[in-house]
Amino acid sequence: MADKKKRRRPADPDSDSIPFKSKLKPDSVILQALKALAAAESTPSASTNPLTLADLSLSQACREVSDLPLSSVQSTIESLVLSLTHSILSGQGLSFSVPSRSSANQLYVPELDRIVLKDKSSLRPYANVSTVRKTTITARILQLIHQLCLKSIHVTKRDLFYTDVKLFQDQTQSDAVLDDVSCILGCTRSSLNVIAAEKGVVVGRLIFSDNGDLIDCTKMGMGGKAIPPNIDRVGDMQSDALFILLVEKDAAYIRLAEDRFYNRFPCIIITAKGQPDVATRLFLRKLKTELKVPVLALVDSDPYGLKILSVYGCGSKNMSYDSANLTTPDIKWLGIRPSDLDKYNIPEQCRLPMTEQDIKTGKDLLEEDFVKKNPGWVEELNLMVKTKQKAEIQALSSFGFQYLSEVYLPLKLQQEDWL
């Protein structure tokens, strides 16, 4: 019936006054550019096998961990305990040799474009007042991991903390020792069967299986599908996406999901809602590796947005021992960039003055090797520090709530404006 027919949304009378909307070309033109980008990404490189740390002759010894089956983790713990027992019986006492994860023991490798851990270790003896408690925590964590191996189950980091609250006192302490244990055993943290609570979400042109259940991410509503904390559950990825859009903030993600941006420009939208967690980093790497599509990043125009981008691309110093599994190479910085503030006429009332800490963080980033490698990043960071201005993605809402999905991103894609 006539009154039940789907009505078209009336044309926006102010569409001509929306900044830069008149510069947009038809979607078909933008899609052609995206198809060319996706084709270039999927073209096999000269070397079919990616470069690894073992392929390089570095002047300094470095260490990396690997994915191990539960049986290997269990046998490694048992061998370690036998070694410790022998040390105690021989009168040398109980002491763990723990790889140092301090900043001084980190190394950026340009050939790999990621941070790795150097091969320096320190002793953690029980018979020392300054280390006795941490040694006890280390032994307790090893005991709990061994139980997980025997039962072949997963627990969250929070579960692990609550097994001995009086000893651990604070979850940050048990979490830190958990990373130490990964280094000691030479395995990834996911090999320990300890996972973090679900945080990241994904929506868009992706179908995958989660523990045998088929998930269609176009039918997950605007909330999207929570990224499984255990990457081993994920398989059978299928997609017709031309790119992956990595979004820093939940608010921007919701805007794009509600507007179904992924249907206008076939893509997969993913966010960790701020600081990237391990599950989201593993999921992003798996997406890019299996689907062979480019990754474009949308972050705030501030030093912390760039730091978040660098964690996805080059790794975090805290988990540099596992950077081979957690980093996604060649992420392109789409926006919001410091040069965009003037380029898109972001109103002054939507720009924020950088604090002294912001400026210090920006200057510290300029000293990082992974930033120096990219002249475009250096130029943008220098501009940010010079102008002392920052802006969030939501600053674009001053032109309209849907300006991000209807004008800014399409124009960025049209102009292939990424670094």
Tab-separated table of C-alpha atoms in Angstrom:
chain	number	residue	atom	x	y	z
A	1	MET	CA	0.000	0.000	0.000
A	2	ALA	CA	1.088	3.555	-0.748
A	3	ASP	CA	1.407	4.663	2.856
A	4	LYS	CA	3.530	1.607	3.659
A	5	LYS	CA	6.038	2.196	0.893
A	6	LYS	CA	9.559	2.979	1.947
A	7	ARG	CA	9.961	6.739	1.865
A	8	ARG	CA	13.161	8.373	0.688
A	9	ARG	CA	14.987	10.591	3.117
A	10	PRO	CA	14.418	14.187	2.006
A	11	ALA	CA	17.418	16.000	0.624
A	12	ASP	CA	19.300	18.050	3.163
A	13	PRO	CA	18.536	21.698	2.331
A	14	ASP	CA	21.891	22.711	3.822
A	15	SER	CA	23.930	20.114	1.906
A	16	ASP	CA	25.550	22.774	-0.242
A	17	SER	CA	26.798	24.564	2.862
A	18	ILE	CA	28.517	21.468	4.298
A	19	PRO	CA	32.272	22.065	3.952
A	20	PHE	CA	33.972	20.115	1.140
A	21	LYS	CA	30.903	18.021	0.295
A	22	SER	CA	30.881	19.527	-3.192
A	23	LYS	CA	34.360	18.064	-3.782
A	24	LEU	CA	33.123	14.508	-3.447
A	25	LYS	CA	33.037	12.442	-6.621
A	26	PRO	CA	30.555	9.607	-7.209
A	27	ASP	CA	31.075	6.582	-4.963
A	28	SER	CA	31.910	4.489	-8.041
A	29	VAL	CA	35.040	6.603	-8.612
A	30	ILE	CA	36.155	6.242	-4.980
A	31	LEU	CA	35.518	2.500	-5.120
A	32	GLN	CA	37.800	2.183	-8.143
A	33	ALA	CA	40.644	3.784	-6.182
A	34	LEU	CA	39.985	1.433	-3.242
A	35	LYS	CA	39.968	-1.602	-5.526
A	36	ALA	CA	43.352	-0.543	-6.896
A	37	LEU	CA	44.693	-0.198	-3.330
A	38	ALA	CA	43.339	-3.630	-2.357
A	39	ALA	CA	44.796	-5.210	-5.521
A	40	ALA	CA	48.228	-3.750	-4.746
A	41	GLU	CA	48.036	-5.140	-1.210
A	42	SER	CA	47.155	-8.651	-2.383
A	43	THR	CA	49.922	-8.763	-5.025
A	44	PRO	CA	52.598	-11.192	-3.836
A	45	SER	CA	55.889	-9.491	-3.018
A	46	ALA	CA	59.270	-10.600	-4.276
A	47	SER	CA	59.736	-12.591	-1.091
A	48	THR	CA	56.824	-14.905	-0.311
A	49	ASN	CA	58.042	-15.478	3.232
A	50	PRO	CA	58.013	-12.480	5.580
A	51	LEU	CA	61.318	-11.453	7.122
A	52	THR	CA	61.927	-12.775	10.637
A	53	LEU	CA	64.389	-11.976	13.397
A	54	ALA	CA	66.289	-15.176	12.603
A	55	ASP	CA	66.922	-13.931	9.044
A	56	LEU	CA	68.833	-10.880	10.278
A	57	SER	CA	72.408	-10.678	11.482
A	58	LEU	CA	71.963	-8.169	14.262
A	59	SER	CA	74.906	-6.948	16.298
A	60	GLN	CA	72.920	-7.564	19.497
A	61	ALA	CA	71.307	-10.823	20.524
A	62	CYS	CA	67.511	-10.629	20.758
A	63	ARG	CA	64.829	-13.003	21.918
A	64	GLU	CA	61.326	-13.829	20.729
A	65	VAL	CA	58.655	-16.168	21.988
A	66	SER	CA	56.543	-18.569	19.970
A	67	ASP	CA	53.138	-20.219	20.147
A	68	LEU	CA	53.455	-23.485	22.044
A	69	PRO	CA	50.902	-26.257	22.581
A	70	LEU	CA	49.760	-26.868	26.161
A	71	SER	CA	51.783	-30.072	26.368
A	72	SER	CA	54.991	-28.138	25.570
A	73	VAL	CA	54.150	-25.419	28.121
A	74	GLN	CA	53.518	-28.102	30.742
A	75	SER	CA	56.797	-29.942	30.046
A	76	THR	CA	58.750	-26.651	30.051
A	77	ILE	CA	57.331	-25.743	33.494
A	78	GLU	CA	58.158	-29.217	34.820
A	79	SER	CA	61.732	-29.001	33.472
A	80	LEU	CA	62.107	-25.576	35.087
A	81	VAL	CA	60.871	-26.886	38.452
A	82	LEU	CA	63.328	-29.809	38.290
A	83	SER	CA	66.133	-27.352	37.559
A	84	LEU	CA	65.083	-25.165	40.510
A	85	THR	CA	64.878	-28.205	42.790
A	86	HIS	CA	68.405	-29.227	41.778
A	87	SER	CA	69.599	-25.665	42.501
A	88	ILE	CA	68.037	-25.741	45.999
A	89	LEU	CA	69.443	-29.199	46.838
A	90	SER	CA	72.907	-28.159	45.680
A	91	GLY	CA	72.835	-25.230	48.119
A	92	GLN	CA	72.495	-22.470	45.486
A	93	GLY	CA	68.962	-21.551	46.540
A	94	LEU	CA	65.838	-20.678	44.539
A	95	SER	CA	66.315	-18.084	41.835
A	96	PHE	CA	64.567	-17.287	38.537
A	97	SER	CA	66.438	-15.946	35.520
A	98	VAL	CA	63.982	-13.373	34.155
A	99	PRO	CA	64.416	-11.599	30.795
A	100	SER	CA	64.487	-7.843	31.346
A	101	ARG	CA	61.546	-5.981	29.803
A	102	SER	CA	62.852	-2.506	30.696
A	103	SER	CA	63.076	0.260	28.079
A	104	ALA	CA	66.869	-0.086	28.030
A	105	ASN	CA	66.471	-3.677	26.831
A	106	GLN	CA	64.267	-2.778	23.837
A	107	LEU	CA	65.439	-2.476	20.249
A	108	TYR	CA	63.617	-1.126	17.208
A	109	VAL	CA	64.523	-3.160	14.100
A	110	PRO	CA	63.856	-1.103	10.922
A	111	GLU	CA	63.950	-4.168	8.667
A	112	LEU	CA	61.057	-5.668	10.639
A	113	ASP	CA	59.478	-2.300	11.520
A	114	ARG	CA	58.795	-3.421	15.074
A	115	ILE	CA	60.243	-3.368	18.570
A	116	VAL	CA	61.983	-6.506	19.837
A	117	LEU	CA	63.434	-7.565	23.178
A	118	LYS	CA	67.185	-7.801	23.638
A	119	ASP	CA	68.691	-10.830	25.336
A	120	LYS	CA	69.479	-9.371	28.750
A	121	SER	CA	68.263	-11.186	31.870
A	122	SER	CA	68.375	-10.557	35.609
A	123	LEU	CA	68.232	-12.923	38.565
A	124	ARG	CA	65.195	-12.952	40.857
A	125	PRO	CA	66.398	-14.766	44.004
A	126	TYR	CA	64.140	-15.882	46.846
A	127	ALA	CA	66.843	-15.188	49.463
A	128	ASN	CA	66.739	-11.426	48.937
A	129	VAL	CA	64.462	-9.001	50.765
A	130	SER	CA	63.910	-6.834	47.684
A	131	THR	CA	62.855	-9.733	45.417
A	132	VAL	CA	61.424	-12.384	47.771
A	133	ARG	CA	57.797	-11.357	47.215
A	134	LYS	CA	58.092	-11.154	43.420
A	135	THR	CA	59.859	-14.537	43.387
A	136	THR	CA	56.970	-16.001	45.374
A	137	ILE	CA	54.447	-14.509	42.920
A	138	THR	CA	56.431	-15.949	39.994
A	139	ALA	CA	56.372	-19.441	41.548
A	140	ARG	CA	52.634	-19.127	42.256
A	141	ILE	CA	51.839	-18.045	38.695
A	142	LEU	CA	53.847	-20.983	37.328
A	143	GLN	CA	51.868	-23.337	39.585
A	144	LEU	CA	48.540	-21.908	38.348
A	145	ILE	CA	49.595	-22.122	34.691
A	146	HIS	CA	50.574	-25.764	35.238
A	147	GLN	CA	47.062	-26.431	36.590
A	148	LEU	CA	45.565	-24.882	33.447
A	149	CYS	CA	47.731	-27.172	31.325
A	150	LEU	CA	46.554	-30.253	33.215
A	151	LYS	CA	42.878	-29.270	32.953
A	152	SER	CA	43.180	-27.802	29.422
A	153	ILE	CA	41.000	-24.796	30.252
A	154	HIS	CA	41.193	-21.005	29.843
A	155	VAL	CA	40.868	-18.378	32.570
A	156	THR	CA	40.878	-14.594	32.505
A	157	LYS	CA	43.628	-12.480	34.045
A	158	ARG	CA	41.048	-11.422	36.622
A	159	ASP	CA	40.370	-15.065	37.554
A	160	LEU	CA	44.098	-15.591	37.991
A	161	PHE	CA	44.355	-12.588	40.305
A	162	TYR	CA	41.505	-13.789	42.532
A	163	THR	CA	43.145	-17.170	43.163
A	164	ASP	CA	45.512	-15.470	45.637
A	165	VAL	CA	44.447	-11.881	46.302
A	166	LYS	CA	46.475	-11.556	49.506
A	167	LEU	CA	49.681	-12.508	47.735
A	168	PHE	CA	49.119	-10.529	44.523
A	169	GLN	CA	47.508	-7.515	46.304
A	170	ASP	CA	46.883	-5.756	42.976
A	171	GLN	CA	46.085	-7.176	39.535
A	172	THR	CA	48.798	-5.098	37.891
A	173	GLN	CA	51.324	-7.150	39.860
A	174	SER	CA	49.989	-10.534	38.756
A	175	ASP	CA	49.634	-9.246	35.173
A	176	ALA	CA	53.274	-8.079	35.100
A	177	VAL	CA	54.577	-11.401	36.438
A	178	LEU	CA	52.393	-13.234	33.899
A	179	ASP	CA	54.350	-11.455	31.135
A	180	ASP	CA	57.585	-12.389	32.903
A	181	VAL	CA	56.488	-16.036	32.941
A	182	SER	CA	55.807	-15.895	29.186
A	183	CYS	CA	59.381	-14.693	28.665
A	184	ILE	CA	60.838	-17.321	31.025
A	185	LEU	CA	59.000	-20.157	29.252
A	186	GLY	CA	59.616	-18.711	25.770
A	187	CYS	CA	55.949	-18.794	24.761
A	188	THR	CA	53.238	-16.284	23.880
A	189	ARG	CA	50.848	-15.210	26.604
A	190	SER	CA	47.945	-16.856	24.767
A	191	SER	CA	49.882	-20.165	24.979
A	192	LEU	CA	49.425	-19.962	28.758
A	193	ASN	CA	45.616	-20.126	28.317
A	194	VAL	CA	45.213	-16.864	30.236
A	195	ILE	CA	43.048	-14.340	28.403
A	196	ALA	CA	41.794	-10.819	28.997
A	197	ALA	CA	38.103	-9.942	29.204
A	198	GLU	CA	36.445	-9.102	25.876
A	199	LYS	CA	37.050	-5.472	24.893
A	200	GLY	CA	37.402	-4.968	21.149
A	201	VAL	CA	34.523	-5.175	18.672
A	202	VAL	CA	34.222	-5.714	14.914
A	203	VAL	CA	31.478	-4.976	12.395
A	204	GLY	CA	31.225	-4.977	8.605
A	205	ARG	CA	31.937	-7.218	5.650
A	206	LEU	CA	33.292	-10.232	7.475
A	207	ILE	CA	32.115	-13.778	8.122
A	208	PHE	CA	34.137	-16.032	10.416
A	209	SER	CA	33.687	-19.017	12.670
A	210	ASP	CA	33.952	-18.563	16.441
A	211	ASN	CA	34.440	-21.914	18.149
A	212	GLY	CA	32.414	-23.551	15.357
A	213	ASP	CA	29.624	-20.940	15.252
A	214	LEU	CA	29.350	-18.947	12.019
A	215	ILE	CA	29.334	-15.185	12.646
A	216	ASP	CA	28.144	-12.657	10.039
A	217	CYS	CA	29.424	-9.233	11.110
A	218	THR	CA	26.952	-7.395	8.855
A	219	LYS	CA	24.138	-8.707	11.063
A	220	MET	CA	25.505	-7.736	14.457
A	221	GLY	CA	23.688	-4.392	14.778
A	222	MET	CA	25.522	-1.167	15.571
A	223	GLY	CA	27.167	-2.779	18.616
A	224	GLY	CA	29.097	-5.248	16.469
A	225	LYS	CA	30.588	-8.595	17.469
A	226	ALA	CA	32.888	-8.803	20.475
A	227	ILE	CA	36.347	-9.945	19.408
A	228	PRO	CA	36.964	-13.404	20.914
A	229	PRO	CA	39.619	-13.284	23.640
A	230	ASN	CA	41.015	-16.599	22.424
A	231	ILE	CA	42.283	-16.208	18.840
A	232	ASP	CA	42.461	-20.003	18.466
A	233	ARG	CA	38.654	-20.031	18.352
A	234	VAL	CA	38.641	-17.879	15.192
A	235	GLY	CA	38.789	-19.422	11.714
A	236	ASP	CA	37.288	-19.625	8.211
A	237	MET	CA	37.491	-15.878	7.539
A	238	GLN	CA	35.577	-14.743	4.453
A	239	SER	CA	35.215	-11.180	3.219
A	240	ASP	CA	34.686	-8.977	0.175
A	241	ALA	CA	36.059	-5.935	2.052
A	242	LEU	CA	38.440	-3.613	0.195
A	243	PHE	CA	40.094	-2.409	3.417
A	244	ILE	CA	40.072	-2.618	7.208
A	245	LEU	CA	39.226	0.580	9.074
A	246	LEU	CA	40.930	0.623	12.460
A	247	VAL	CA	39.174	3.130	14.760
A	248	GLU	CA	40.560	4.398	18.069
A	249	LYS	CA	37.347	5.508	19.768
A	250	ASP	CA	34.092	3.726	20.488
A	251	ALA	CA	32.055	6.873	19.657
A	252	ALA	CA	33.452	7.063	16.103
A	253	TYR	CA	32.963	3.316	15.697
A	254	ILE	CA	29.280	3.551	16.673
A	255	ARG	CA	28.738	6.424	14.252
A	256	LEU	CA	30.221	4.431	11.345
A	257	ALA	CA	28.394	1.244	12.342
A	258	GLU	CA	25.000	2.960	12.612
A	259	ASP	CA	25.507	4.674	9.247
A	260	ARG	CA	26.517	1.283	7.789
A	261	PHE	CA	29.598	2.865	6.278
A	262	TYR	CA	30.828	-0.649	5.459
A	263	ASN	CA	28.020	-1.109	2.902
A	264	ARG	CA	28.773	2.140	1.068
A	265	PHE	CA	32.501	1.357	0.979
A	266	PRO	CA	33.036	-2.392	1.587
A	267	CYS	CA	35.208	-2.627	4.674
A	268	ILE	CA	35.665	-4.178	8.099
A	269	ILE	CA	35.519	-1.739	11.036
A	270	ILE	CA	37.384	-2.670	14.196
A	271	THR	CA	38.068	-0.886	17.490
A	272	ALA	CA	39.644	-1.714	20.854
A	273	LYS	CA	37.843	1.294	22.424
A	274	GLY	CA	41.086	3.058	23.273
A	275	GLN	CA	44.349	1.384	24.274
A	276	PRO	CA	44.691	-1.784	22.177
A	277	ASP	CA	44.337	-5.085	24.014
A	278	VAL	CA	46.077	-8.319	23.054
A	279	ALA	CA	42.951	-9.968	21.572
A	280	THR	CA	42.251	-7.027	19.227
A	281	ARG	CA	45.906	-6.868	18.135
A	282	LEU	CA	45.931	-10.617	17.401
A	283	PHE	CA	42.600	-10.390	15.564
A	284	LEU	CA	43.757	-7.455	13.419
A	285	ARG	CA	46.955	-9.274	12.458
A	286	LYS	CA	44.975	-12.395	11.544
A	287	LEU	CA	42.574	-10.313	9.429
A	288	LYS	CA	45.358	-8.663	7.441
A	289	THR	CA	47.380	-11.862	7.056
A	290	GLU	CA	44.478	-14.005	5.836
A	291	LEU	CA	42.454	-11.462	3.842
A	292	LYS	CA	45.458	-9.521	2.453
A	293	VAL	CA	43.713	-6.134	2.502
A	294	PRO	CA	45.137	-2.745	3.585
A	295	VAL	CA	44.579	-1.342	7.074
A	296	LEU	CA	43.660	2.355	7.419
A	297	ALA	CA	43.705	3.943	10.884
A	298	LEU	CA	41.423	6.644	12.273
A	299	VAL	CA	42.747	8.079	15.555
A	300	ASP	CA	42.594	11.358	17.490
A	301	SER	CA	44.935	14.157	16.447
A	302	ASP	CA	47.043	14.019	19.590
A	303	PRO	CA	50.251	12.230	20.683
A	304	TYR	CA	48.274	9.427	22.306
A	305	GLY	CA	46.406	8.664	19.077
A	306	LEU	CA	49.732	8.175	17.332
A	307	LYS	CA	51.018	6.060	20.236
A	308	ILE	CA	47.994	3.789	19.898
A	309	LEU	CA	48.615	3.514	16.157
A	310	SER	CA	52.267	2.636	16.812
A	311	VAL	CA	51.289	-0.130	19.259
A	312	TYR	CA	49.236	-1.830	16.535
A	313	GLY	CA	51.985	-1.350	13.938
A	314	CYS	CA	55.327	-1.627	15.788
A	315	GLY	CA	54.350	-3.174	19.106
A	316	SER	CA	54.367	-2.045	22.716
A	317	LYS	CA	57.521	-1.952	24.814
A	318	ASN	CA	55.732	-3.856	27.557
A	319	MET	CA	55.152	-6.843	25.255
A	320	SER	CA	58.079	-6.480	22.847
A	321	TYR	CA	58.955	-10.136	23.496
A	322	ASP	CA	55.845	-11.110	21.466
A	323	SER	CA	55.930	-8.383	18.805
A	324	ALA	CA	56.176	-10.954	15.986
A	325	ASN	CA	52.638	-12.161	16.771
A	326	LEU	CA	51.049	-8.911	17.949
A	327	THR	CA	52.046	-6.370	15.283
A	328	THR	CA	50.322	-5.617	11.994
A	329	PRO	CA	52.720	-4.233	9.367
A	330	ASP	CA	52.091	-1.273	7.067
A	331	ILE	CA	49.113	0.393	8.783
A	332	LYS	CA	48.265	3.620	6.974
A	333	TRP	CA	47.469	6.750	9.011
A	334	LEU	CA	44.246	8.069	7.491
A	335	GLY	CA	43.301	10.691	10.088
A	336	ILE	CA	42.668	12.736	12.095
A	337	ARG	CA	46.051	14.321	11.368
A	338	PRO	CA	47.306	17.693	12.658
A	339	SER	CA	47.343	19.080	9.101
A	340	ASP	CA	43.622	18.212	8.803
A	341	LEU	CA	42.690	20.827	11.413
A	342	ASP	CA	43.369	23.680	8.993
A	343	LYS	CA	42.745	21.695	5.823
A	344	TYR	CA	39.162	20.926	6.892
A	345	ASN	CA	38.653	24.235	8.722
A	346	ILE	CA	38.024	22.631	12.116
A	347	PRO	CA	36.565	25.470	14.246
A	348	GLU	CA	38.803	26.905	16.959
A	349	GLN	CA	36.255	26.039	19.652
A	350	CYS	CA	36.640	22.355	18.705
A	351	ARG	CA	40.423	22.383	19.045
A	352	LEU	CA	42.035	21.795	22.410
A	353	PRO	CA	45.276	23.282	23.719
A	354	MET	CA	47.970	20.691	24.367
A	355	THR	CA	49.091	20.339	27.974
A	356	GLU	CA	52.757	20.346	28.951
A	357	GLN	CA	52.537	16.552	29.266
A	358	ASP	CA	51.030	16.312	25.758
A	359	ILE	CA	53.884	18.374	24.319
A	360	LYS	CA	56.471	16.269	26.164
A	361	THR	CA	54.863	13.070	24.852
A	362	GLY	CA	54.895	14.495	21.319
A	363	LYS	CA	58.582	15.427	21.569
A	364	ASP	CA	59.417	12.006	23.029
A	365	LEU	CA	57.684	10.361	20.075
A	366	LEU	CA	59.811	12.406	17.675
A	367	GLU	CA	62.870	10.731	19.222
A	368	GLU	CA	61.538	7.219	18.589
A	369	ASP	CA	63.153	5.310	15.710
A	370	PHE	CA	59.827	4.003	14.400
A	371	VAL	CA	58.611	7.604	13.999
A	372	LYS	CA	61.850	8.854	12.423
A	373	LYS	CA	61.525	6.135	9.776
A	374	ASN	CA	58.350	7.767	8.408
A	375	PRO	CA	58.947	11.378	7.238
A	376	GLY	CA	55.191	11.986	7.022
A	377	TRP	CA	54.739	11.133	10.695
A	378	VAL	CA	57.649	13.421	11.637
A	379	GLU	CA	56.123	16.303	9.680
A	380	GLU	CA	52.701	15.860	11.279
A	381	LEU	CA	54.115	15.518	14.803
A	382	ASN	CA	56.297	18.606	14.355
A	383	LEU	CA	53.207	20.538	13.261
A	384	MET	CA	51.285	19.317	16.311
A	385	VAL	CA	54.047	20.324	18.727
A	386	LYS	CA	54.519	23.683	16.971
A	387	THR	CA	50.827	24.674	16.969
A	388	LYS	CA	50.238	23.118	20.427
A	389	GLN	CA	46.754	22.092	19.295
A	390	LYS	CA	45.009	18.744	19.387
A	391	ALA	CA	41.557	17.524	18.383
A	392	GLU	CA	39.434	14.427	18.802
A	393	ILE	CA	37.654	12.628	15.973
A	394	GLN	CA	34.384	14.030	17.351
A	395	ALA	CA	35.519	17.565	16.423
A	396	LEU	CA	34.173	16.766	12.935
A	397	SER	CA	30.659	16.636	14.439
A	398	SER	CA	30.698	20.452	14.471
A	399	PHE	CA	29.784	20.187	10.755
A	400	GLY	CA	27.062	17.617	11.424
A	401	PHE	CA	26.822	14.344	13.302
A	402	GLN	CA	27.284	12.313	10.099
A	403	TYR	CA	30.067	14.443	8.623
A	404	LEU	CA	32.629	11.749	9.494
A	405	SER	CA	30.897	9.029	7.479
A	406	GLU	CA	29.341	11.169	4.748
A	407	VAL	CA	32.114	13.643	3.882
A	408	TYR	CA	35.419	13.354	5.764
A	409	LEU	CA	36.193	9.665	5.250
A	410	PRO	CA	34.864	9.460	1.664
A	411	LEU	CA	36.965	12.513	0.727
A	412	LYS	CA	40.042	11.034	2.416
A	413	LEU	CA	39.555	7.802	0.485
A	414	GLN	CA	38.905	9.664	-2.761
A	415	GLN	CA	42.126	11.661	-2.414
A	416	GLU	CA	44.063	8.605	-1.184
A	417	ASP	CA	45.161	10.877	1.654
A	418	TRP	CA	46.976	8.552	4.035
A	419	LEU	CA	50.513	8.137	5.343
